[in-house]
């Protein structure tokens, strides 16, 4: 199917596209394919990777044992040609957006559990055979490593393929409980079937796992945009194979039922431990509860700013509005260049030079779009009844109007194909595909995120923006900044778009990332999340107190996972057996 223009639907595949988006998906795939120069796949140039310190004979014996436990059809050795596929047909064998050689970040095999008990059995097998395992939910963590294991040659546990049920939707308490393979697309459709007036919160594209995104602390754009903060309760297989439930789930319900308050109260009694199971390698999450947002009125809007140097004023206008919670959602501040990228047209449509897309050309190019000659764009949404939305909007408008030349737009002021209509959907809980249009910027395009956190203060935001801009210029990449405002801080997401067929570009993208991580850390800025290959570097920037945080994580890791089998090195946390200095 990857070669044809067909796209799997939700009816045929758990990770497929809902019918309502089928035609859009086909044309999106068609546009991406038309820019592709790389072959569908190539014969492997290197021998298939084995788990570290494992001979071929030991690996074969371990795989035979695993097949005996789970059945032949649920274990696949990764020795066939690698296929990057397309967003809706992503691989589980490697990072589809490879930033190293395609064959570098690959697994040795993939295993498909069907139940929590299967996951426990796999973990026990990994301990017995000393094989590193790497869990994924959907493996669509694109830009941060996709489905690739942190340690090449690990066995990927693909949880999503057979564990993809929405286990409960509670219409009264507005919550749900899901398995790892439930995508935003699927959760949305399941809720629609119930007819309940509930919203989900989704990231820019809806194909990721609700559970996987939350434990990687991803964000969305409604008032429930902090996904980890809006989870409630988890079920976790520990590296020993033991099972744990967090929150109220630790208290057995009546007659063997799940606890009725599991999805209602996050902390239960004693230490609140959920946080240590996010961005870590301490356990495999098999179930997770989430709060859903009661449906409400909503109004999205866009404000444009003419000057590059309005940046400081915009940030200082946002801060009090965000702190006082007048801004309804997690709004985004973007640079004008993104207005070009989200049209879905290639870069060459506007500029054919090498190096960073020059500011003058950005201004000149956007001046031909309906938004006119602008430098920054702010996308926000307000919620509630008509009267409260209207009073919130008039205050927001008057505050931003203090920036000369700013312009306020409602979706109805803009053409039907303008990107704002996709924001309206995302900001009211409807998962979309539109953001993929960015990937038409270059042939064989892939992307990589640089994601530092800055206080919502002009001085800090300027410092980090200048570092990022200077280094994009130095390494010859277009700069796509998106600042997601959470209140006191903003997630600054710089999306580095590169051509997978261009080795020089890939190497420059790595150089850019490495230098940005160090330069940002020198000024006191750190990333909230990173691509697997930069995890060690980023974790080492959190070095206060002689690396106290890293040491604490290692103590937990060694206590929970003495054989070091679970995702060694994930988020820079290495088990004792892999650490350079085995104290
Ligand atoms: P997505 O939600 O975008 O499809 P993934 O399934 O790739 O994302 O998950 C993102 C990362 O989070 C994975 O690389 C893995 O390290 C971790 N992860 C995902 N699901 C689980 C899980 N159920 N238990 C433990 N870690 C997980």
Coordinates of C-alpha atoms and ligand atoms in Angstrom, one line a residue:
X1 CA 0.0 0.0 0.0
X2 CA 2.9 2.3 0.7
X3 CA 3.6 2.6 -3.0
X4 CA 0.0 3.1 -4.0
X5 CA -2.0 6.2 -3.2
X6 CA -4.4 4.3 -1.0
X7 CA -4.3 5.0 2.7
X8 CA -5.3 2.6 5.5
X9 CA -8.6 3.6 7.2
X10 CA -9.4 3.2 10.9
X11 CA -11.9 0.5 9.9
X12 CA -9.0 -1.6 8.4
X13 CA -6.2 -0.7 10.7
X14 CA -6.0 0.6 14.3
X15 CA -3.5 3.3 13.2
X16 CA -5.5 4.3 10.1
X17 CA -7.2 7.5 9.0
X18 CA -10.9 8.2 9.8
X19 CA -13.2 8.2 6.8
X20 CA -13.9 11.9 7.2
X21 CA -10.2 12.6 6.3
X22 CA -9.6 9.9 3.7
X23 CA -9.6 12.1 0.6
X24 CA -7.4 14.7 2.3
X25 CA -5.0 11.9 3.3
X26 CA -4.8 10.6 -0.2
X27 CA -4.0 14.0 -1.6
X28 CA -1.6 14.8 1.1
X29 CA 0.2 11.5 0.4
X30 CA 0.2 12.2 -3.3
X31 CA 1.8 15.6 -2.8
X32 CA 4.5 14.2 -0.6
X33 CA 5.2 11.2 -3.0
X34 CA 5.5 13.6 -5.9
X35 CA 8.5 15.3 -4.2
X36 CA 10.1 12.0 -3.3
X37 CA 13.4 11.0 -5.1
X38 CA 14.4 8.3 -2.7
X39 CA 13.4 4.7 -3.6
X40 CA 10.6 3.0 -1.8
X41 CA 13.3 0.8 -0.2
X42 CA 16.8 -0.5 -0.9
X43 CA 18.5 -3.8 -0.1
X44 CA 20.1 -3.6 3.3
X45 CA 23.7 -2.4 3.0
X46 CA 24.8 -3.7 6.5
X47 CA 24.0 -6.9 8.4
X48 CA 20.8 -6.7 10.5
X49 CA 21.6 -5.2 13.9
X50 CA 21.8 -7.5 16.9
X51 CA 21.2 -6.5 20.6
X52 CA 24.4 -5.2 22.1
X53 CA 26.8 -7.9 23.4
X54 CA 24.6 -10.7 21.9
X55 CA 26.0 -13.2 19.5
X56 CA 23.9 -14.4 16.5
X57 CA 23.5 -17.8 18.2
X58 CA 22.3 -16.3 21.4
X59 CA 19.9 -14.0 19.6
X60 CA 18.5 -16.9 17.6
X61 CA 17.9 -18.9 20.7
X62 CA 16.3 -16.0 22.4
X63 CA 13.9 -15.4 19.5
X64 CA 13.0 -19.1 19.3
X65 CA 12.1 -18.9 23.0
X66 CA 10.1 -15.7 22.5
X67 CA 8.2 -17.4 19.7
X68 CA 7.3 -20.3 21.9
X69 CA 5.9 -17.9 24.5
X70 CA 3.8 -15.7 22.1
X71 CA 3.4 -17.6 18.9
X72 CA 5.4 -17.3 15.6
X73 CA 3.1 -14.6 14.2
X74 CA 3.8 -12.2 17.0
X75 CA 7.6 -12.0 16.6
X76 CA 9.3 -10.5 13.5
X77 CA 13.0 -10.3 13.0
X78 CA 14.0 -7.0 11.4
X79 CA 16.2 -8.3 8.5
X80 CA 14.2 -7.1 5.5
X81 CA 14.7 -3.9 3.5
X82 CA 13.7 -0.8 5.5
X83 CA 10.7 1.2 4.3
X84 CA 10.3 4.8 5.6
X85 CA 6.7 4.9 4.3
X86 CA 4.5 7.9 4.8
X87 CA 3.0 9.4 8.0
X88 CA -0.1 7.1 8.0
X89 CA 2.0 4.1 7.1
X90 CA 5.0 4.6 9.3
X91 CA 7.5 1.8 10.1
X92 CA 8.1 0.2 13.5
X93 CA 11.6 -1.0 12.6
X94 CA 13.5 2.3 12.5
X95 CA 13.3 6.1 12.6
X96 CA 11.4 7.0 9.4
X97 CA 12.8 10.5 9.7
X98 CA 16.4 9.2 9.9
X99 CA 18.9 11.8 10.8
X100 CA 21.8 9.3 10.8
X101 CA 22.1 6.5 8.2
X102 CA 18.7 4.9 7.7
X103 CA 20.2 1.6 9.0
X104 CA 21.7 3.1 12.2
X105 CA 18.7 3.5 14.5
X106 CA 17.0 0.1 13.9
X107 CA 15.7 -2.7 16.1
X108 CA 16.7 -6.3 15.8
X109 CA 13.1 -7.6 16.0
X110 CA 9.6 -6.5 16.8
X111 CA 7.2 -8.3 19.2
X112 CA 3.5 -7.7 19.4
X113 CA 1.9 -8.3 22.8
X114 CA -1.9 -8.7 23.0
X115 CA -2.4 -8.1 26.7
X116 CA -0.7 -6.8 29.9
X117 CA 0.1 -10.4 30.7
X118 CA 2.0 -10.7 27.4
X119 CA 4.0 -7.6 28.2
X120 CA 4.9 -9.1 31.5
X121 CA 6.0 -12.3 29.8
X122 CA 8.1 -10.4 27.3
X123 CA 9.8 -8.4 30.1
X124 CA 10.6 -11.7 32.0
X125 CA 12.0 -13.1 28.7
X126 CA 14.2 -10.0 28.3
X127 CA 15.6 -10.5 31.8
X128 CA 16.3 -14.2 31.2
X129 CA 18.1 -13.6 27.9
X130 CA 19.6 -10.2 28.8
X131 CA 18.0 -8.6 25.7
X132 CA 17.3 -4.9 25.7
X133 CA 13.7 -4.1 24.8
X134 CA 12.1 -0.8 23.7
X135 CA 8.4 -0.1 24.1
X136 CA 6.4 2.0 21.6
X137 CA 2.7 2.8 21.5
X138 CA 2.2 3.8 17.9
X139 CA 5.8 4.8 17.0
X140 CA 4.7 8.1 15.4
X141 CA 6.9 10.2 17.6
X142 CA 8.3 11.7 14.5
X143 CA 10.9 14.5 15.0
X144 CA 11.9 12.9 18.2
X145 CA 13.0 9.4 17.0
X146 CA 9.8 7.8 15.7
X147 CA 9.7 4.1 16.4
X148 CA 13.5 3.7 16.7
X149 CA 14.9 2.2 19.9
X150 CA 17.4 4.4 21.7
X151 CA 19.9 1.6 21.7
X152 CA 20.2 0.1 18.2
X153 CA 19.5 -3.6 18.1
X154 CA 17.0 -3.6 20.9
X155 CA 13.8 -5.6 20.5
X156 CA 10.9 -3.2 19.9
X157 CA 7.7 -4.0 21.8
X158 CA 5.0 -2.7 19.5
X159 CA 2.2 -2.3 22.0
X160 CA -0.3 -0.6 19.7
X161 CA -1.0 -3.3 17.1
X162 CA -3.0 -5.6 19.4
X163 CA -3.6 -3.3 22.4
X164 CA -5.7 -0.5 21.0
X165 CA -9.0 -0.4 22.8
X166 CA -10.7 2.6 24.3
X167 CA -11.5 0.7 27.5
X168 CA -13.9 3.2 29.1
X169 CA -15.5 6.5 28.4
X170 CA -17.2 8.1 31.4
X171 CA -19.7 10.7 30.1
X172 CA -20.6 11.9 33.6
X173 CA -17.1 12.5 34.9
X174 CA -15.7 13.4 31.4
X175 CA -12.8 10.9 31.4
X176 CA -11.6 7.9 29.6
X177 CA -9.2 5.0 29.9
X178 CA -7.1 3.9 26.9
X179 CA -4.6 1.3 25.7
X180 CA -1.3 2.3 24.0
X181 CA -2.6 1.9 20.4
X182 CA -5.4 4.4 20.6
X183 CA -4.6 7.3 18.4
X184 CA -6.2 10.8 18.7
X185 CA -8.1 9.9 15.5
X186 CA -9.5 6.8 17.0
X187 CA -10.4 8.3 20.4
X188 CA -12.2 11.2 18.7
X189 CA -14.2 8.8 16.5
X190 CA -15.1 6.6 19.5
X191 CA -16.4 9.6 21.4
X192 CA -18.4 10.7 18.4
X193 CA -20.1 7.3 18.4
X194 CA -21.3 7.8 22.0
X195 CA -22.8 11.1 21.1
X196 CA -21.4 12.5 24.4
X197 CA -20.5 16.3 24.4
X198 CA -16.8 15.7 25.1
X199 CA -13.7 17.0 23.5
X200 CA -10.2 15.4 23.4
X201 CA -7.0 17.5 23.2
X202 CA -4.8 16.7 20.2
X203 CA -1.4 17.8 19.0
X204 CA -1.0 19.3 15.5
X205 CA -1.4 16.0 13.7
X206 CA -3.8 13.3 15.0
X207 CA -2.0 10.1 14.3
X208 CA 0.0 9.7 17.5
X209 CA -0.9 7.6 20.5
X210 CA -2.8 9.4 23.2
X211 CA -0.9 7.4 25.8
X212 CA 2.5 7.6 24.2
X213 CA 2.3 11.4 23.6
X214 CA 1.3 12.0 27.2
X215 CA 4.1 9.9 28.7
X216 CA 6.5 11.8 26.4
X217 CA 4.9 15.0 27.8
X218 CA 3.6 16.2 24.5
X219 CA 1.3 19.2 24.2
X220 CA -2.0 20.2 22.5
X221 CA -3.9 23.4 22.2
X222 CA -7.2 23.4 24.1
X223 CA -7.3 24.3 27.9
X224 CA -6.3 20.6 28.4
X225 CA -3.2 21.0 26.3
X226 CA -0.7 19.7 28.9
X227 CA -1.3 16.0 28.2
X228 CA 0.6 14.6 31.2
X229 CA -1.1 17.1 33.6
X230 CA -4.5 15.8 32.3
X231 CA -3.8 12.1 32.7
X232 CA -5.3 10.3 35.7
X233 CA -4.0 6.9 36.6
X234 CA -1.8 4.4 34.9
X235 CA -1.2 0.7 34.8
X236 CA 2.5 -0.2 34.4
X237 CA 4.6 -3.3 33.8
X238 CA 7.8 -2.8 35.8
X239 CA 11.2 -4.0 34.4
X240 CA 10.9 -7.0 36.7
X241 CA 7.6 -8.0 35.1
X242 CA 5.6 -7.0 38.2
X243 CA 2.4 -5.0 37.7
X244 CA 1.7 -1.6 39.3
X245 CA -1.3 0.7 39.2
X246 CA -0.8 4.3 40.2
X247 CA -3.3 6.8 41.7
X248 CA -6.6 5.5 43.0
X249 CA -6.0 2.4 40.8
X250 CA -3.8 1.1 43.6
X251 CA -6.9 0.6 45.7
X252 CA -8.8 -2.5 44.6
X253 CA -12.4 -1.8 43.5
X254 CA -15.3 -3.8 44.9
X255 CA -15.5 -7.4 43.7
X256 CA -12.4 -7.2 41.6
X257 CA -13.6 -4.2 39.6
X258 CA -11.2 -1.3 38.7
X259 CA -11.3 1.4 41.4
X260 CA -14.2 3.7 40.6
X261 CA -12.1 6.8 41.4
X262 CA -9.1 5.7 39.2
X263 CA -9.8 8.4 36.5
X264 CA -11.0 11.0 39.0
X265 CA -8.2 11.7 41.4
X266 CA -4.6 11.7 40.4
X267 CA -2.6 11.4 43.5
X268 CA -4.1 8.8 45.9
X269 CA -2.2 8.3 49.2
X270 CA 1.6 8.6 49.7
X271 CA 4.2 9.8 47.2
X272 CA 2.8 10.8 43.8
X273 CA 4.9 8.6 41.6
X274 CA 3.3 9.0 38.1
X275 CA 5.8 11.6 37.1
X276 CA 8.7 9.2 37.2
X277 CA 7.0 7.1 34.5
X278 CA 7.1 9.9 32.0
X279 CA 10.1 10.4 29.7
X280 CA 11.9 7.5 31.3
X281 CA 12.8 3.9 31.1
X282 CA 11.3 2.8 34.4
X283 CA 8.2 0.9 33.2
X284 CA 5.9 0.0 30.3
X285 CA 2.5 1.7 30.5
X286 CA -0.3 -0.6 29.4
X287 CA -3.3 1.6 30.4
X288 CA -3.8 5.2 31.1
X289 CA -6.7 7.4 32.2
X290 CA -7.4 10.9 30.8
X291 CA -9.6 13.8 31.5
X292 CA -11.8 14.9 28.6
X293 CA -13.0 18.5 28.2
X294 CA -16.7 19.1 28.3
X295 CA -17.7 20.6 24.9
X296 CA -18.2 24.3 24.9
X297 CA -18.5 27.4 22.7
X298 CA -15.2 28.4 21.1
X299 CA -13.8 31.2 18.9
X300 CA -10.4 31.0 17.2
X301 CA -8.7 34.1 16.0
X302 CA -5.4 35.3 14.5
X303 CA -3.4 38.4 15.1
X304 CA -0.6 39.5 12.8
X305 CA 2.3 41.8 13.6
X306 CA 4.2 43.8 10.9
X307 CA 7.7 44.1 12.3
X308 CA 10.3 41.5 13.2
X309 CA 11.2 43.6 16.2
X310 CA 7.7 43.4 17.5
X311 CA 8.7 40.1 19.1
X312 CA 9.5 41.6 22.6
X313 CA 6.3 43.6 22.7
X314 CA 4.3 40.5 21.6
X315 CA 5.8 38.3 24.4
X316 CA 5.3 41.0 27.1
X317 CA 1.7 41.4 25.9
X318 CA 1.1 37.7 26.0
X319 CA 2.5 37.2 29.6
X320 CA -0.1 39.0 31.7
X321 CA -2.9 37.6 29.5
X322 CA -1.6 34.1 30.0
X323 CA -0.9 34.5 33.7
X324 CA -4.4 35.8 34.4
X325 CA -5.8 33.0 32.3
X326 CA -7.5 35.4 30.0
X327 CA -6.0 33.5 27.0
X328 CA -8.3 30.5 26.8
X329 CA -6.0 27.9 25.3
X330 CA -2.3 27.1 24.6
X331 CA -1.9 29.7 21.9
X332 CA 0.9 29.7 19.4
X333 CA 3.1 32.5 18.2
X334 CA 4.7 31.7 14.9
X335 CA 7.0 33.4 12.4
X336 CA 5.6 34.6 9.1
X337 CA 7.6 32.0 7.2
X338 CA 5.2 29.3 8.6
X339 CA 2.4 31.0 6.7
X340 CA 4.3 30.0 3.6
X341 CA 5.1 26.5 4.8
X342 CA 1.4 25.7 5.7
X343 CA 0.3 26.4 2.2
X344 CA 1.8 23.0 1.4
X345 CA 3.8 24.5 -1.5
X346 CA 7.5 23.7 -1.8
X347 CA 10.2 26.3 -0.7
X348 CA 11.2 26.7 -4.3
X349 CA 7.9 28.4 -5.0
X350 CA 9.3 31.5 -3.3
X351 CA 13.0 31.1 -3.0
X352 CA 15.6 29.0 -4.7
X353 CA 18.8 30.2 -3.0
X354 CA 20.8 28.0 -0.6
X355 CA 21.3 29.0 3.1
X356 CA 18.6 30.4 5.4
X357 CA 15.5 31.8 3.7
X358 CA 16.2 35.6 3.9
X359 CA 13.8 37.8 6.0
X360 CA 13.3 40.2 3.0
X361 CA 12.1 37.3 0.9
X362 CA 9.8 36.1 3.6
X363 CA 8.2 39.5 3.9
X364 CA 7.9 39.9 0.1
X365 CA 6.4 36.4 -0.3
X366 CA 3.8 36.7 2.5
X367 CA 2.8 40.0 1.2
X368 CA 1.3 38.1 -1.7
X369 CA -0.8 36.0 0.7
X370 CA -4.1 37.3 2.2
X371 CA -2.3 38.2 5.5
X372 CA -0.2 40.7 3.7
X373 CA 3.3 41.9 4.7
X374 CA 3.8 40.6 8.3
X375 CA 6.5 39.2 10.5
X376 CA 4.7 37.3 13.3
X377 CA 1.4 35.6 13.7
X378 CA -0.5 34.7 16.9
X379 CA -3.1 32.0 16.8
X380 CA -5.5 31.8 19.8
X381 CA -8.9 30.5 20.9
X382 CA -11.4 31.6 23.5
X383 CA -14.0 29.4 25.1
X384 CA -17.4 29.7 26.8
X385 CA -20.7 31.2 25.9
X386 CA -21.1 34.0 23.3
X387 CA -21.1 36.8 25.9
X388 CA -18.0 35.7 27.7
X389 CA -16.1 35.0 24.5
X390 CA -17.0 38.4 23.2
X391 CA -15.8 40.2 26.4
X392 CA -12.6 38.2 26.5
X393 CA -11.9 38.9 22.8
X394 CA -12.5 42.6 23.1
X395 CA -9.9 42.8 26.0
X396 CA -7.4 40.7 24.1
X397 CA -7.9 42.8 21.0
X398 CA -7.4 46.0 22.9
X399 CA -4.1 44.7 24.5
X400 CA -2.6 43.6 21.2
X401 CA -3.8 46.7 19.5
X402 CA -1.2 48.6 21.5
X403 CA 1.4 47.1 19.1
X404 CA 1.3 49.4 16.1
X405 CA 0.2 47.8 12.9
X406 CA -1.2 44.6 14.5
X407 CA -4.3 43.2 12.8
X408 CA -7.0 41.0 14.2
X409 CA -8.8 38.3 12.1
X410 CA -11.6 35.9 12.7
X411 CA -11.7 32.7 10.6
X412 CA -14.6 34.2 8.6
X413 CA -12.2 37.0 7.5
X414 CA -9.9 34.6 5.8
X415 CA -10.2 32.4 2.7
X416 CA -11.5 28.8 3.1
X417 CA -8.1 27.2 2.5
X418 CA -6.3 29.4 5.1
X419 CA -4.5 27.4 7.8
X420 CA -6.7 29.1 10.5
X421 CA -9.5 26.7 9.7
X422 CA -7.3 23.8 10.7
X423 CA -6.5 25.6 14.0
X424 CA -10.2 26.0 14.7
X425 CA -10.6 22.2 14.6
X426 CA -7.5 21.4 16.6
X427 CA -8.4 24.0 19.2
X428 CA -11.9 22.5 19.6
X429 CA -10.7 18.9 19.9
X430 CA -10.9 17.7 16.3
X431 CA -7.7 15.9 15.2
X432 CA -6.5 16.9 11.7
X433 CA -3.8 16.1 9.2
X434 CA -3.1 19.5 7.7
X435 CA 0.1 20.2 9.5
X436 CA 1.8 17.5 7.4
X437 CA 1.8 20.1 4.6
X438 CA 5.0 21.4 6.0
X439 CA 6.7 18.4 4.6
X440 CA 6.3 19.6 1.1
X441 CA 8.9 22.2 1.8
X442 CA 11.7 20.0 0.5
X443 CA 11.9 16.7 -1.4
X444 CA 12.1 13.6 0.9
X445 CA 11.4 16.0 3.7
X446 CA 11.7 14.9 7.4
X447 CA 11.9 17.1 10.4
X448 CA 13.6 17.3 13.7
X449 CA 12.5 19.4 16.7
X450 CA 14.7 21.7 18.9
X451 CA 12.4 22.4 21.9
X452 CA 13.8 24.6 24.6
X453 CA 11.7 26.2 27.4
X454 CA 11.8 30.0 27.9
X455 CA 10.1 32.1 30.5
X456 CA 7.3 34.2 28.9
X457 CA 9.5 37.3 29.2
X458 CA 10.8 39.3 26.3
X459 CA 14.5 39.3 27.5
X460 CA 14.7 35.5 27.8
X461 CA 12.6 34.9 24.7
X462 CA 14.9 37.2 22.7
X463 CA 18.1 35.5 24.0
X464 CA 17.0 32.1 23.0
X465 CA 15.5 33.3 19.7
X466 CA 18.8 35.0 18.8
X467 CA 20.8 31.9 19.6
X468 CA 18.5 29.8 17.4
X469 CA 18.4 32.2 14.6
X470 CA 22.2 32.8 14.5
X471 CA 22.9 29.0 14.5
X472 CA 20.3 28.3 11.8
X473 CA 22.0 30.9 9.7
X474 CA 25.4 29.4 10.4
X475 CA 24.3 25.9 9.5
X476 CA 22.2 27.0 6.5
X477 CA 18.6 26.0 7.6
X478 CA 15.4 27.9 7.4
X479 CA 14.1 28.9 10.8
X480 CA 10.5 27.9 11.7
X481 CA 9.8 29.0 15.3
X482 CA 6.6 28.1 17.0
X483 CA 6.2 29.3 20.6
X484 CA 3.5 27.4 22.5
X485 CA 2.4 29.5 25.4
X486 CA 1.6 27.6 28.6
X487 CA 1.5 30.6 31.0
X488 CA 4.7 31.4 32.8
X489 CA 6.7 29.6 30.1
X490 CA 6.7 29.0 26.4
X491 CA 7.8 25.8 24.6
X492 CA 9.9 27.2 21.8
X493 CA 9.7 24.6 19.0
X494 CA 12.1 25.1 16.1
X495 CA 11.2 22.7 13.4
X496 CA 14.3 21.7 11.3
X497 CA 13.2 20.4 7.9
X498 CA 15.8 18.4 6.0
X499 CA 16.1 16.2 3.0
X500 CA 16.6 12.6 3.9
X501 CA 18.4 12.0 0.7
X502 CA 21.0 14.7 1.3
X503 CA 23.8 13.4 3.6
X504 CA 25.4 16.8 3.9
X505 CA 22.1 18.3 5.0
X506 CA 21.6 15.6 7.6
X507 CA 25.1 16.1 9.0
X508 CA 24.5 19.9 9.2
X509 CA 21.1 19.3 11.0
X510 CA 23.0 17.2 13.6
X511 CA 25.6 19.9 13.9
X512 CA 23.0 22.6 14.3
X513 CA 21.2 20.6 17.0
X514 CA 24.4 19.9 18.9
X515 CA 25.5 23.5 18.9
X516 CA 22.0 24.8 19.8
X517 CA 21.8 22.5 22.8
X518 CA 25.1 23.7 24.2
X519 CA 24.6 27.3 23.4
X520 CA 21.2 27.4 25.0
X521 CA 22.4 25.6 28.1
X522 CA 25.2 28.2 28.5
X523 CA 22.5 30.8 28.8
X524 CA 20.4 28.6 31.2
X525 CA 17.9 27.2 28.7
X526 CA 17.1 23.5 28.5
X527 CA 15.0 21.3 26.2
X528 CA 11.7 19.8 27.4
X529 CA 12.1 16.8 25.0
X530 CA 14.5 15.8 22.4
X531 CA 15.3 13.3 19.6
X532 CA 16.8 10.1 20.8
X533 CA 20.3 10.7 19.4
X534 CA 20.6 14.0 21.5
X535 CA 19.2 12.5 24.8
X536 CA 22.6 12.1 26.4
X537 CA 23.7 15.6 25.5
X538 CA 20.5 17.2 26.7
X539 CA 20.4 15.2 29.9
X540 CA 23.9 16.2 30.7
X541 CA 22.9 19.9 30.5
X542 CA 20.7 19.3 33.6
X543 CA 23.9 19.2 35.6
X544 CA 23.2 21.3 38.7
X545 CA 24.6 20.0 42.0
X546 CA 27.3 17.8 40.3
X547 CA 24.7 16.0 38.2
X548 CA 22.3 15.3 41.1
X549 CA 19.3 14.8 39.0
X550 CA 21.0 12.3 36.7
X551 CA 22.4 10.4 39.7
X552 CA 18.9 10.2 41.3
X553 CA 17.5 8.8 38.0
X554 CA 20.3 6.2 37.9
X555 CA 19.5 5.1 41.5
X556 CA 15.9 4.5 40.5
X557 CA 16.9 2.8 37.3
X558 CA 19.2 0.4 39.0
X559 CA 16.7 -0.4 41.7
X560 CA 13.9 -1.1 39.3
X561 CA 15.9 -2.6 36.4
X562 CA 19.0 -4.3 37.7
X563 CA 19.6 -6.1 34.4
X564 CA 19.2 -2.9 32.5
X565 CA 16.8 -4.4 29.9
X566 CA 14.3 -1.6 29.5
X567 CA 15.1 1.1 26.9
X568 CA 18.7 1.6 28.1
X569 CA 19.8 5.2 27.6
X570 CA 16.3 6.5 27.0
X571 CA 16.3 10.2 28.1
X572 CA 20.0 9.8 29.0
X573 CA 19.3 7.3 31.8
X574 CA 21.7 4.4 31.4
X575 CA 21.5 1.3 33.6
X576 CA 24.6 0.4 35.6
X577 CA 25.8 -2.3 33.0
X578 CA 26.1 0.3 30.2
X579 CA 27.5 3.2 32.2
X580 CA 31.1 4.1 31.3
X581 CA 32.2 4.3 35.0
X582 CA 30.7 1.3 36.8
X583 CA 31.2 2.7 40.3
Ligands
LIG1 P1 3.5 8.4 19.5 O1 2.5 8.6 20.6 O2 3.9 9.7 18.9 O3 3.1 7.4 18.4 P2 5.5 6.6 20.5 O4 4.6 5.4 20.6 O5 6.6 6.5 19.5 O6 4.8 7.9 20.1 O7 6.0 6.9 21.9 C1 6.9 7.9 22.2 C2 8.0 7.4 23.1 O8 7.5 7.2 24.4 C3 8.6 6.0 22.6 O9 9.7 6.2 21.9 C4 8.9 5.3 23.9 O10 10.2 5.6 24.4 C5 7.9 5.9 24.9 N1 6.7 5.1 25.1 C6 5.7 5.1 24.2 N2 4.7 4.2 24.7 C7 5.2 3.7 25.8 C8 4.6 2.9 26.8 N3 3.4 2.4 26.7 N4 5.4 2.6 27.9 C9 6.6 3.1 28.0 N5 7.1 4.0 27.2 C10 6.5 4.3 26.1

